[in-house]
Amino acid sequence: AKLYDRLIVGIGINSGKEPLFEPSERADLIRRVTGKWSNVEIELFDGLAVDFVRRLGSRVMVRGVRPLTDIAGEF
């Protein structure tokens, strides 16, 4: 949040997976952690992360560590 004017945390929804937390629960957890920063937004999305980033018109995407199979799909 300190590096960018606006930070959007995207929460991917994949109906083919059974996550430990539902997307809304994940969003609530992230809001609790990031609530002190006014420039952080949380949005749910489905499909590829790269498509989500393009829809936002972003020029930068910061990703967590992912399996290579996920990364290959993004390329």
PDB file of N, CA and C in Angstrom:
ATOM      1  N   ALA A   1       0.822  -1.199   0.000  1.00  0.00           N
ATOM      2  CA  ALA A   1       0.000   0.000   0.000  1.00  0.00           C
ATOM      3  C   ALA A   1       0.860   1.255   0.000  1.00  0.00           C
ATOM      4  N   LYS A   2       2.063   1.148   0.555  1.00  0.00           N
ATOM      5  CA  LYS A   2       2.947   2.312   0.593  1.00  0.00           C
ATOM      6  C   LYS A   2       3.642   2.539  -0.742  1.00  0.00           C
ATOM      7  N   LEU A   3       3.688   1.524  -1.581  1.00  0.00           N
ATOM      8  CA  LEU A   3       4.376   1.643  -2.868  1.00  0.00           C
ATOM      9  C   LEU A   3       3.497   2.210  -3.973  1.00  0.00           C
ATOM     10  N   TYR A   4       2.176   2.130  -3.826  1.00  0.00           N
ATOM     11  CA  TYR A   4       1.265   2.519  -4.901  1.00  0.00           C
ATOM     12  C   TYR A   4       0.203   3.480  -4.388  1.00  0.00           C
ATOM     13  N   ASP A   5      -0.295   4.322  -5.279  1.00  0.00           N
ATOM     14  CA  ASP A   5      -1.386   5.235  -4.929  1.00  0.00           C
ATOM     15  C   ASP A   5      -2.676   4.470  -4.651  1.00  0.00           C
ATOM     16  N   ARG A   6      -2.847   3.370  -5.380  1.00  0.00           N
ATOM     17  CA  ARG A   6      -4.060   2.561  -5.263  1.00  0.00           C
ATOM     18  C   ARG A   6      -3.659   1.099  -5.344  1.00  0.00           C
ATOM     19  N   LEU A   7      -4.111   0.302  -4.388  1.00  0.00           N
ATOM     20  CA  LEU A   7      -3.804  -1.124  -4.366  1.00  0.00           C
ATOM     21  C   LEU A   7      -5.105  -1.900  -4.323  1.00  0.00           C
ATOM     22  N   ILE A   8      -5.309  -2.733  -5.314  1.00  0.00           N
ATOM     23  CA  ILE A   8      -6.508  -3.565  -5.371  1.00  0.00           C
ATOM     24  C   ILE A   8      -6.083  -5.000  -5.113  1.00  0.00           C
ATOM     25  N   VAL A   9      -6.661  -5.596  -4.088  1.00  0.00           N
ATOM     26  CA  VAL A   9      -6.403  -7.000  -3.781  1.00  0.00           C
ATOM     27  C   VAL A   9      -7.509  -7.799  -4.457  1.00  0.00           C
ATOM     28  N   GLY A  10      -7.121  -8.590  -5.446  1.00  0.00           N
ATOM     29  CA  GLY A  10      -8.082  -9.413  -6.170  1.00  0.00           C
ATOM     30  C   GLY A  10      -8.187 -10.786  -5.540  1.00  0.00           C
ATOM     31  N   ILE A  11      -9.409 -11.213  -5.281  1.00  0.00           N
ATOM     32  CA  ILE A  11      -9.660 -12.537  -4.731  1.00  0.00           C
ATOM     33  C   ILE A  11     -10.309 -13.362  -5.825  1.00  0.00           C
ATOM     34  N   GLY A  12      -9.560 -14.333  -6.314  1.00  0.00           N
ATOM     35  CA  GLY A  12     -10.056 -15.169  -7.398  1.00  0.00           C
ATOM     36  C   GLY A  12     -11.073 -16.190  -6.919  1.00  0.00           C
ATOM     37  N   ILE A  13     -12.100 -16.374  -7.714  1.00  0.00           N
ATOM     38  CA  ILE A  13     -13.125 -17.377  -7.434  1.00  0.00           C
ATOM     39  C   ILE A  13     -12.983 -18.470  -8.481  1.00  0.00           C
ATOM     40  N   ASN A  14     -12.718 -19.690  -8.031  1.00  0.00           N
ATOM     41  CA  ASN A  14     -12.571 -20.826  -8.927  1.00  0.00           C
ATOM     42  C   ASN A  14     -13.535 -21.906  -8.458  1.00  0.00           C
ATOM     43  N   SER A  15     -14.624 -22.099  -9.194  1.00  0.00           N
ATOM     44  CA  SER A  15     -15.654 -23.061  -8.792  1.00  0.00           C
ATOM     45  C   SER A  15     -15.144 -24.495  -8.820  1.00  0.00           C
ATOM     46  N   GLY A  16     -13.996 -24.722  -9.465  1.00  0.00           N
ATOM     47  CA  GLY A  16     -13.417 -26.058  -9.526  1.00  0.00           C
ATOM     48  C   GLY A  16     -12.583 -26.413  -8.309  1.00  0.00           C
ATOM     49  N   LYS A  17     -12.414 -25.486  -7.392  1.00  0.00           N
ATOM     50  CA  LYS A  17     -11.621 -25.728  -6.192  1.00  0.00           C
ATOM     51  C   LYS A  17     -12.486 -25.555  -4.957  1.00  0.00           C
ATOM     52  N   GLU A  18     -12.100 -26.219  -3.876  1.00  0.00           N
ATOM     53  CA  GLU A  18     -12.800 -26.066  -2.604  1.00  0.00           C
ATOM     54  C   GLU A  18     -11.853 -25.399  -1.616  1.00  0.00           C
ATOM     55  N   PRO A  19     -11.918 -24.067  -1.527  1.00  0.00           N
ATOM     56  CA  PRO A  19     -10.994 -23.350  -0.641  1.00  0.00           C
ATOM     57  C   PRO A  19     -11.363 -23.545   0.830  1.00  0.00           C
ATOM     58  N   LEU A  20     -10.400 -23.304   1.679  1.00  0.00           N
ATOM     59  CA  LEU A  20     -10.628 -23.377   3.124  1.00  0.00           C
ATOM     60  C   LEU A  20     -11.628 -22.308   3.566  1.00  0.00           C
ATOM     61  N   PHE A  21     -11.531 -21.118   2.956  1.00  0.00           N
ATOM     62  CA  PHE A  21     -12.433 -20.008   3.275  1.00  0.00           C
ATOM     63  C   PHE A  21     -13.202 -19.602   2.022  1.00  0.00           C
ATOM     64  N   GLU A  22     -14.455 -19.250   2.201  1.00  0.00           N
ATOM     65  CA  GLU A  22     -15.270 -18.740   1.098  1.00  0.00           C
ATOM     66  C   GLU A  22     -14.710 -17.379   0.670  1.00  0.00           C
ATOM     67  N   PRO A  23     -14.950 -16.973  -0.585  1.00  0.00           N
ATOM     68  CA  PRO A  23     -14.432 -15.674  -1.046  1.00  0.00           C
ATOM     69  C   PRO A  23     -14.825 -14.510  -0.141  1.00  0.00           C
ATOM     70  N   SER A  24     -16.054 -14.483   0.341  1.00  0.00           N
ATOM     71  CA  SER A  24     -16.476 -13.380   1.215  1.00  0.00           C
ATOM     72  C   SER A  24     -15.718 -13.407   2.544  1.00  0.00           C
ATOM     73  N   GLU A  25     -15.429 -14.603   3.051  1.00  0.00           N
ATOM     74  CA  GLU A  25     -14.641 -14.714   4.280  1.00  0.00           C
ATOM     75  C   GLU A  25     -13.209 -14.239   4.047  1.00  0.00           C
ATOM     76  N   ARG A  26     -12.654 -14.599   2.906  1.00  0.00           N
ATOM     77  CA  ARG A  26     -11.306 -14.148   2.563  1.00  0.00           C
ATOM     78  C   ARG A  26     -11.259 -12.626   2.469  1.00  0.00           C
ATOM     79  N   ALA A  27     -12.286 -12.053   1.839  1.00  0.00           N
ATOM     80  CA  ALA A  27     -12.354 -10.590   1.719  1.00  0.00           C
ATOM     81  C   ALA A  27     -12.422  -9.937   3.099  1.00  0.00           C
ATOM     82  N   ASP A  28     -13.221 -10.498   3.990  1.00  0.00           N
ATOM     83  CA  ASP A  28     -13.329  -9.946   5.346  1.00  0.00           C
ATOM     84  C   ASP A  28     -11.997 -10.012   6.081  1.00  0.00           C
ATOM     85  N   LEU A  29     -11.291 -11.117   5.952  1.00  0.00           N
ATOM     86  CA  LEU A  29      -9.981 -11.254   6.596  1.00  0.00           C
ATOM     87  C   LEU A  29      -8.995 -10.218   6.062  1.00  0.00           C
ATOM     88  N   ILE A  30      -9.005 -10.024   4.755  1.00  0.00           N
ATOM     89  CA  ILE A  30      -8.092  -9.053   4.148  1.00  0.00           C
ATOM     90  C   ILE A  30      -8.460  -7.636   4.578  1.00  0.00           C
ATOM     91  N   ARG A  31      -9.758  -7.338   4.655  1.00  0.00           N
ATOM     92  CA  ARG A  31     -10.192  -6.012   5.120  1.00  0.00           C
ATOM     93  C   ARG A  31      -9.711  -5.745   6.550  1.00  0.00           C
ATOM     94  N   ARG A  32      -9.754  -6.766   7.380  1.00  0.00           N
ATOM     95  CA  ARG A  32      -9.302  -6.602   8.768  1.00  0.00           C
ATOM     96  C   ARG A  32      -7.816  -6.269   8.821  1.00  0.00           C
ATOM     97  N   VAL A  33      -7.045  -6.858   7.925  1.00  0.00           N
ATOM     98  CA  VAL A  33      -5.598  -6.636   7.929  1.00  0.00           C
ATOM     99  C   VAL A  33      -5.231  -5.311   7.266  1.00  0.00           C
ATOM    100  N   THR A  34      -5.966  -4.916   6.223  1.00  0.00           N
ATOM    101  CA  THR A  34      -5.595  -3.738   5.436  1.00  0.00           C
ATOM    102  C   THR A  34      -6.427  -2.504   5.767  1.00  0.00           C
ATOM    103  N   GLY A  35      -7.321  -2.600   6.723  1.00  0.00           N
ATOM    104  CA  GLY A  35      -8.237  -1.508   7.042  1.00  0.00           C
ATOM    105  C   GLY A  35      -7.569  -0.193   7.388  1.00  0.00           C
ATOM    106  N   LYS A  36      -6.329  -0.243   7.838  1.00  0.00           N
ATOM    107  CA  LYS A  36      -5.644   1.001   8.227  1.00  0.00           C
ATOM    108  C   LYS A  36      -5.151   1.799   7.033  1.00  0.00           C
ATOM    109  N   TRP A  37      -5.203   1.216   5.835  1.00  0.00           N
ATOM    110  CA  TRP A  37      -4.741   1.923   4.638  1.00  0.00           C
ATOM    111  C   TRP A  37      -5.950   2.302   3.780  1.00  0.00           C
ATOM    112  N   SER A  38      -6.107   3.573   3.524  1.00  0.00           N
ATOM    113  CA  SER A  38      -7.277   4.055   2.787  1.00  0.00           C
ATOM    114  C   SER A  38      -7.190   3.779   1.282  1.00  0.00           C
ATOM    115  N   ASN A  39      -6.017   3.426   0.783  1.00  0.00           N
ATOM    116  CA  ASN A  39      -5.864   3.213  -0.659  1.00  0.00           C
ATOM    117  C   ASN A  39      -5.967   1.743  -1.057  1.00  0.00           C
ATOM    118  N   VAL A  40      -6.406   0.877  -0.155  1.00  0.00           N
ATOM    119  CA  VAL A  40      -6.530  -0.549  -0.453  1.00  0.00           C
ATOM    120  C   VAL A  40      -7.991  -0.892  -0.701  1.00  0.00           C
ATOM    121  N   GLU A  41      -8.236  -1.588  -1.816  1.00  0.00           N
ATOM    122  CA  GLU A  41      -9.577  -2.055  -2.171  1.00  0.00           C
ATOM    123  C   GLU A  41      -9.512  -3.570  -2.344  1.00  0.00           C
ATOM    124  N   ILE A  42     -10.612  -4.245  -2.095  1.00  0.00           N
ATOM    125  CA  ILE A  42     -10.687  -5.685  -2.276  1.00  0.00           C
ATOM    126  C   ILE A  42     -11.799  -5.966  -3.280  1.00  0.00           C
ATOM    127  N   GLU A  43     -11.474  -6.774  -4.292  1.00  0.00           N
ATOM    128  CA  GLU A  43     -12.465  -7.125  -5.317  1.00  0.00           C
ATOM    129  C   GLU A  43     -12.405  -8.610  -5.602  1.00  0.00           C
ATOM    130  N   LEU A  44     -13.566  -9.204  -5.788  1.00  0.00           N
ATOM    131  CA  LEU A  44     -13.663 -10.608  -6.190  1.00  0.00           C
ATOM    132  C   LEU A  44     -13.672 -10.682  -7.713  1.00  0.00           C
ATOM    133  N   PHE A  45     -13.082 -11.747  -8.252  1.00  0.00           N
ATOM    134  CA  PHE A  45     -13.111 -11.939  -9.701  1.00  0.00           C
ATOM    135  C   PHE A  45     -13.091 -13.420 -10.021  1.00  0.00           C
ATOM    136  N   ASP A  46     -13.570 -13.751 -11.204  1.00  0.00           N
ATOM    137  CA  ASP A  46     -13.410 -15.120 -11.692  1.00  0.00           C
ATOM    138  C   ASP A  46     -12.661 -15.059 -13.016  1.00  0.00           C
ATOM    139  N   GLY A  47     -12.122 -16.177 -13.421  1.00  0.00           N
ATOM    140  CA  GLY A  47     -11.316 -16.208 -14.633  1.00  0.00           C
ATOM    141  C   GLY A  47      -9.849 -15.981 -14.310  1.00  0.00           C
ATOM    142  N   LEU A  48      -9.081 -15.650 -15.326  1.00  0.00           N
ATOM    143  CA  LEU A  48      -7.648 -15.457 -15.164  1.00  0.00           C
ATOM    144  C   LEU A  48      -7.331 -14.132 -14.481  1.00  0.00           C
ATOM    145  N   ALA A  49      -6.327 -14.160 -13.623  1.00  0.00           N
ATOM    146  CA  ALA A  49      -5.904 -12.946 -12.925  1.00  0.00           C
ATOM    147  C   ALA A  49      -5.452 -11.885 -13.913  1.00  0.00           C
ATOM    148  N   VAL A  50      -4.769 -12.293 -14.961  1.00  0.00           N
ATOM    149  CA  VAL A  50      -4.266 -11.333 -15.941  1.00  0.00           C
ATOM    150  C   VAL A  50      -5.430 -10.597 -16.630  1.00  0.00           C
ATOM    151  N   ASP A  51      -6.531 -11.289 -16.872  1.00  0.00           N
ATOM    152  CA  ASP A  51      -7.709 -10.644 -17.459  1.00  0.00           C
ATOM    153  C   ASP A  51      -8.338  -9.653 -16.472  1.00  0.00           C
ATOM    154  N   PHE A  52      -8.368 -10.030 -15.210  1.00  0.00           N
ATOM    155  CA  PHE A  52      -8.875  -9.137 -14.161  1.00  0.00           C
ATOM    156  C   PHE A  52      -8.051  -7.850 -14.121  1.00  0.00           C
ATOM    157  N   VAL A  53      -6.737  -7.992 -14.159  1.00  0.00           N
ATOM    158  CA  VAL A  53      -5.844  -6.833 -14.121  1.00  0.00           C
ATOM    159  C   VAL A  53      -6.061  -5.950 -15.348  1.00  0.00           C
ATOM    160  N   ARG A  54      -6.215  -6.564 -16.495  1.00  0.00           N
ATOM    161  CA  ARG A  54      -6.469  -5.788 -17.727  1.00  0.00           C
ATOM    162  C   ARG A  54      -7.785  -5.024 -17.629  1.00  0.00           C
ATOM    163  N   ARG A  55      -8.834  -5.666 -17.097  1.00  0.00           N
ATOM    164  CA  ARG A  55     -10.137  -4.994 -16.958  1.00  0.00           C
ATOM    165  C   ARG A  55     -10.025  -3.762 -16.064  1.00  0.00           C
ATOM    166  N   LEU A  56      -9.138  -3.831 -15.078  1.00  0.00           N
ATOM    167  CA  LEU A  56      -8.938  -2.689 -14.187  1.00  0.00           C
ATOM    168  C   LEU A  56      -8.130  -1.577 -14.842  1.00  0.00           C
ATOM    169  N   GLY A  57      -7.453  -1.899 -15.940  1.00  0.00           N
ATOM    170  CA  GLY A  57      -6.587  -0.928 -16.590  1.00  0.00           C
ATOM    171  C   GLY A  57      -5.259  -0.757 -15.871  1.00  0.00           C
ATOM    172  N   SER A  58      -4.898  -1.738 -15.071  1.00  0.00           N
ATOM    173  CA  SER A  58      -3.643  -1.660 -14.312  1.00  0.00           C
ATOM    174  C   SER A  58      -2.445  -1.915 -15.204  1.00  0.00           C
ATOM    175  N   ARG A  59      -1.323  -1.375 -14.770  1.00  0.00           N
ATOM    176  CA  ARG A  59      -0.065  -1.594 -15.471  1.00  0.00           C
ATOM    177  C   ARG A  59       0.864  -2.506 -14.688  1.00  0.00           C
ATOM    178  N   VAL A  60       0.526  -2.763 -13.427  1.00  0.00           N
ATOM    179  CA  VAL A  60       1.369  -3.586 -12.559  1.00  0.00           C
ATOM    180  C   VAL A  60       0.499  -4.639 -11.884  1.00  0.00           C
ATOM    181  N   MET A  61       1.024  -5.875 -11.836  1.00  0.00           N
ATOM    182  CA  MET A  61       0.353  -6.947 -11.108  1.00  0.00           C
ATOM    183  C   MET A  61       1.382  -7.574 -10.172  1.00  0.00           C
ATOM    184  N   VAL A  62       1.081  -7.578  -8.892  1.00  0.00           N
ATOM    185  CA  VAL A  62       1.941  -8.206  -7.893  1.00  0.00           C
ATOM    186  C   VAL A  62       1.261  -9.505  -7.494  1.00  0.00           C
ATOM    187  N   ARG A  63       1.994 -10.613  -7.625  1.00  0.00           N
ATOM    188  CA  ARG A  63       1.410 -11.922  -7.335  1.00  0.00           C
ATOM    189  C   ARG A  63       2.150 -12.606  -6.203  1.00  0.00           C
ATOM    190  N   GLY A  64       1.433 -13.427  -5.500  1.00  0.00           N
ATOM    191  CA  GLY A  64       2.061 -14.290  -4.509  1.00  0.00           C
ATOM    192  C   GLY A  64       2.687 -15.481  -5.218  1.00  0.00           C
ATOM    193  N   VAL A  65       3.366 -16.309  -4.467  1.00  0.00           N
ATOM    194  CA  VAL A  65       3.977 -17.510  -5.028  1.00  0.00           C
ATOM    195  C   VAL A  65       2.869 -18.470  -5.432  1.00  0.00           C
ATOM    196  N   ARG A  66       2.948 -18.953  -6.660  1.00  0.00           N
ATOM    197  CA  ARG A  66       1.925 -19.844  -7.201  1.00  0.00           C
ATOM    198  C   ARG A  66       2.584 -21.072  -7.821  1.00  0.00           C
ATOM    199  N   PRO A  67       1.843 -22.151  -7.975  1.00  0.00           N
ATOM    200  CA  PRO A  67       2.391 -23.314  -8.684  1.00  0.00           C
ATOM    201  C   PRO A  67       2.681 -22.951 -10.138  1.00  0.00           C
ATOM    202  N   LEU A  68       3.663 -23.581 -10.714  1.00  0.00           N
ATOM    203  CA  LEU A  68       4.015 -23.302 -12.105  1.00  0.00           C
ATOM    204  C   LEU A  68       2.857 -23.573 -13.053  1.00  0.00           C
ATOM    205  N   THR A  69       1.992 -24.520 -12.730  1.00  0.00           N
ATOM    206  CA  THR A  69       0.847 -24.811 -13.602  1.00  0.00           C
ATOM    207  C   THR A  69      -0.082 -23.606 -13.701  1.00  0.00           C
ATOM    208  N   ASP A  70      -0.278 -22.884 -12.598  1.00  0.00           N
ATOM    209  CA  ASP A  70      -1.102 -21.669 -12.628  1.00  0.00           C
ATOM    210  C   ASP A  70      -0.459 -20.594 -13.474  1.00  0.00           C
ATOM    211  N   ILE A  71       0.836 -20.417 -13.314  1.00  0.00           N
ATOM    212  CA  ILE A  71       1.558 -19.386 -14.046  1.00  0.00           C
ATOM    213  C   ILE A  71       1.523 -19.674 -15.544  1.00  0.00           C
ATOM    214  N   ALA A  72       1.688 -20.942 -15.917  1.00  0.00           N
ATOM    215  CA  ALA A  72       1.662 -21.317 -17.337  1.00  0.00           C
ATOM    216  C   ALA A  72       0.324 -20.948 -17.960  1.00  0.00           C
ATOM    217  N   GLY A  73      -0.761 -21.156 -17.222  1.00  0.00           N
ATOM    218  CA  GLY A  73      -2.085 -20.790 -17.722  1.00  0.00           C
ATOM    219  C   GLY A  73      -2.241 -19.301 -17.927  1.00  0.00           C
ATOM    220  N   GLU A  74      -1.617 -18.500 -17.067  1.00  0.00           N
ATOM    221  CA  GLU A  74      -1.691 -17.053 -17.195  1.00  0.00           C
ATOM    222  C   GLU A  74      -0.965 -16.563 -18.452  1.00  0.00           C
ATOM    223  N   PHE A  75       0.170 -17.215 -18.770  1.00  0.00           N
ATOM    224  CA  PHE A  75       0.895 -16.798 -19.967  1.00  0.00           C
ATOM    225  C   PHE A  75       0.111 -17.150 -21.199  1.00  0.00           C
TER     226      PHE A  75
END
